[in-house]
Tab-separated table of C-alpha atoms in Angstrom:
chain	number	residue	atom	x	y	z
L	1	MET	CA	-19.413	-13.065	-32.092
L	2	LYS	CA	-21.436	-15.392	-34.336
L	3	PRO	CA	-20.028	-18.935	-34.696
L	4	ILE	CA	-18.483	-19.731	-38.073
L	5	CYS	CA	-20.423	-22.995	-38.463
L	6	ASN	CA	-23.151	-24.640	-36.450
L	7	SER	CA	-25.921	-27.206	-36.845
L	8	GLU	CA	-27.889	-24.783	-39.038
L	9	THR	CA	-25.047	-23.919	-41.430
L	10	GLU	CA	-26.087	-24.447	-45.046
L	11	LEU	CA	-23.655	-26.152	-47.404
L	12	TYR	CA	-22.914	-25.047	-50.981
L	13	CYS	CA	-20.192	-26.343	-53.280
L	14	ILE	CA	-18.385	-26.415	-56.563
L	15	LEU	CA	-18.130	-29.752	-58.358
L	16	GLY	CA	-15.450	-30.508	-60.937
L	17	ASP	CA	-12.021	-31.908	-61.646
L	18	PRO	CA	-9.698	-30.255	-60.885
L	19	VAL	CA	-11.112	-27.914	-58.248
L	20	THR	CA	-8.139	-27.437	-55.919
L	21	HIS	CA	-7.141	-24.239	-57.770
L	22	CYS	CA	-10.672	-22.848	-57.578
L	23	LYS	CA	-11.151	-19.347	-56.151
L	24	SER	CA	-14.924	-19.825	-55.817
L	25	THR	CA	-14.560	-21.113	-52.279
L	26	VAL	CA	-12.750	-17.976	-51.129
L	27	MET	CA	-15.140	-15.658	-52.985
L	28	HIS	CA	-18.351	-17.299	-51.773
L	29	ASN	CA	-17.196	-17.785	-48.186
L	30	LEU	CA	-16.147	-14.128	-47.993
L	31	ALA	CA	-19.535	-13.069	-49.366
L	32	PHE	CA	-21.348	-15.308	-46.872
L	33	SER	CA	-19.311	-13.806	-44.054
L	34	GLN	CA	-19.795	-10.192	-45.182
L	35	LEU	CA	-23.536	-10.706	-45.665
L	36	ASP	CA	-23.872	-12.588	-42.341
L	37	ILE	CA	-25.220	-15.707	-44.077
L	38	ASN	CA	-24.831	-18.925	-42.117
L	39	ALA	CA	-23.393	-20.974	-44.988
L	40	VAL	CA	-20.137	-22.465	-46.225
L	41	PHE	CA	-18.931	-23.110	-49.778
L	42	LEU	CA	-16.614	-26.090	-50.381
L	43	ALA	CA	-14.929	-27.683	-53.392
L	44	PHE	CA	-15.590	-31.349	-54.148
L	45	LEU	CA	-13.846	-33.504	-56.721
L	46	CYS	CA	-16.403	-34.728	-59.260
L	47	ASN	CA	-15.657	-36.552	-62.493
L	48	GLN	CA	-17.090	-39.265	-64.730
L	49	ASP	CA	-15.991	-41.968	-62.261
L	50	ASN	CA	-17.825	-40.648	-59.200
L	51	ILE	CA	-20.573	-38.366	-60.509
L	52	SER	CA	-23.422	-40.690	-59.509
L	53	GLN	CA	-22.157	-40.960	-55.929
L	54	VAL	CA	-21.549	-37.205	-55.773
L	55	PHE	CA	-25.143	-36.365	-56.654
L	56	GLN	CA	-26.434	-39.029	-54.260
L	57	SER	CA	-24.369	-37.268	-51.600
L	58	VAL	CA	-25.683	-33.836	-52.636
L	59	ARG	CA	-29.202	-35.092	-51.923
L	60	ALA	CA	-28.283	-37.043	-48.767
L	61	LEU	CA	-26.315	-34.172	-47.230
L	62	ASP	CA	-28.882	-31.579	-48.334
L	63	ILE	CA	-26.261	-29.487	-50.115
L	64	LYS	CA	-28.324	-26.429	-51.039
L	65	GLY	CA	-26.698	-25.712	-54.380
L	66	GLY	CA	-23.545	-24.854	-56.150
L	67	SER	CA	-21.479	-24.530	-59.266
L	68	ILE	CA	-20.608	-27.259	-61.735
L	69	THR	CA	-17.456	-26.972	-63.793
L	70	MET	CA	-15.477	-29.130	-66.183
L	71	PRO	CA	-15.531	-31.958	-66.930
L	72	VAL	CA	-19.051	-32.629	-65.629
L	73	LYS	CA	-21.237	-29.770	-66.938
L	74	LYS	CA	-22.861	-32.076	-69.512
L	75	ALA	CA	-22.654	-35.256	-67.435
L	76	ALA	CA	-24.563	-33.623	-64.553
L	77	MET	CA	-27.716	-33.158	-66.614
L	78	PRO	CA	-29.212	-36.657	-66.088
L	79	PHE	CA	-28.988	-36.135	-62.321
L	80	MET	CA	-31.210	-33.042	-62.422
L	81	ASP	CA	-34.952	-33.289	-61.778
L	82	PHE	CA	-35.488	-30.037	-63.667
L	83	ILE	CA	-33.340	-28.357	-66.327
L	84	SER	CA	-34.034	-24.795	-67.460
L	85	LYS	CA	-34.911	-24.208	-71.097
L	86	ASP	CA	-31.671	-22.341	-71.786
L	87	ALA	CA	-29.578	-25.103	-70.184
L	88	GLN	CA	-31.402	-27.623	-72.362
L	89	LEU	CA	-30.569	-25.567	-75.469
L	90	ILE	CA	-26.947	-25.172	-74.391
L	91	GLY	CA	-26.643	-28.822	-73.421
L	92	SER	CA	-24.999	-28.309	-70.044
L	93	VAL	CA	-25.599	-27.021	-66.523
L	94	ASN	CA	-23.123	-24.917	-64.594
L	95	VAL	CA	-25.171	-24.259	-61.450
L	96	PHE	CA	-27.701	-26.227	-59.477
L	97	LYS	CA	-30.000	-25.742	-56.549
L	98	ASN	CA	-31.455	-28.343	-54.249
L	99	ILE	CA	-35.013	-27.703	-53.115
L	100	ASN	CA	-36.053	-30.412	-50.665
L	101	GLY	CA	-34.139	-33.076	-52.600
L	102	ARG	CA	-35.265	-31.844	-56.035
L	103	LEU	CA	-32.223	-30.806	-58.062
L	104	GLU	CA	-32.657	-27.965	-60.551
L	105	GLY	CA	-29.991	-27.269	-63.169
L	106	TYR	CA	-29.306	-23.963	-64.924
L	107	ASN	CA	-26.673	-22.458	-67.180
L	108	THR	CA	-25.637	-18.923	-66.249
L	109	ASP	CA	-22.536	-18.410	-68.418
L	110	GLY	CA	-24.349	-16.461	-71.113
L	111	LEU	CA	-26.712	-14.695	-68.726
L	112	GLY	CA	-23.759	-13.111	-66.947
L	113	VAL	CA	-22.457	-11.613	-70.180
L	114	VAL	CA	-25.921	-10.383	-71.211
L	115	HIS	CA	-26.490	-8.730	-67.816
L	116	PHE	CA	-23.062	-7.084	-67.986
L	117	LEU	CA	-23.701	-5.692	-71.473
L	118	GLN	CA	-27.119	-4.432	-70.406
L	119	SER	CA	-25.732	-2.825	-67.231
L	120	LYS	CA	-23.217	-0.875	-69.360
L	121	ASN	CA	-25.861	0.033	-71.966
L	122	ILE	CA	-23.863	-1.759	-74.652
L	123	PRO	CA	-26.182	-2.642	-77.539
L	124	PHE	CA	-25.853	-6.170	-78.866
L	125	THR	CA	-28.989	-6.872	-80.883
L	126	ASP	CA	-28.584	-6.811	-84.661
L	127	LYS	CA	-24.801	-7.009	-84.143
L	128	THR	CA	-22.150	-9.476	-85.194
L	129	VAL	CA	-20.546	-10.935	-82.071
L	130	LEU	CA	-17.450	-13.092	-81.846
L	131	VAL	CA	-17.404	-15.621	-78.993
L	132	GLY	CA	-15.205	-18.577	-78.127
L	133	ALA	CA	-15.970	-22.098	-79.316
L	134	GLY	CA	-16.183	-23.714	-75.855
L	135	GLY	CA	-19.167	-24.317	-73.636
L	136	ALA	CA	-19.214	-20.788	-72.217
L	137	GLY	CA	-19.004	-19.347	-75.743
L	138	GLN	CA	-21.936	-21.506	-76.809
L	139	SER	CA	-23.932	-20.317	-73.804
L	140	ILE	CA	-23.129	-16.670	-74.576
L	141	ALA	CA	-24.120	-17.082	-78.238
L	142	ILE	CA	-27.461	-18.668	-77.322
L	143	GLN	CA	-28.257	-16.004	-74.723
L	144	LEU	CA	-27.378	-13.165	-77.104
L	145	ALA	CA	-29.463	-14.749	-79.864
L	146	ALA	CA	-32.358	-15.133	-77.439
L	147	ARG	CA	-32.470	-11.378	-76.970
L	148	ASP	CA	-32.414	-10.678	-80.700
L	149	LYS	CA	-36.028	-10.146	-81.800
L	150	LYS	CA	-35.392	-12.073	-85.023
L	151	SER	CA	-34.284	-15.297	-83.327
L	152	GLY	CA	-36.682	-17.923	-82.105
L	153	TYR	CA	-34.653	-18.841	-79.015
L	154	LEU	CA	-36.025	-18.795	-75.499
């Protein structure tokens, strides 16, 4: 039987406040286990008071990547070495990856909705779409507009 963790186990995380209720740890760790990936996904408290130290730790501990949730989706941006064009437009990052100490930030909220609609062959160009007013709603609106031939996004 393969050990659960060893010296080669990669670390991934979710950063936010609160994160104790988060189901991401269970979901990702189950996926890692089922796919036989030597990695673990943990939740770390991150807020305005400790965000600088958290991202210093991400680099120092070589945390490979993770999710970023409230309240630090916007505040995490200055700690990224690269921010995708869509995340720049949206004004927040909700995922990051660490490539040899270089942190890359992305926003996948809207992409998930677009991929779902496409997978179900649900047309959304030239349509009126109602989305929420929060950060995820903004991300969805920008991603949908980006796929509309008339918009100049992305």
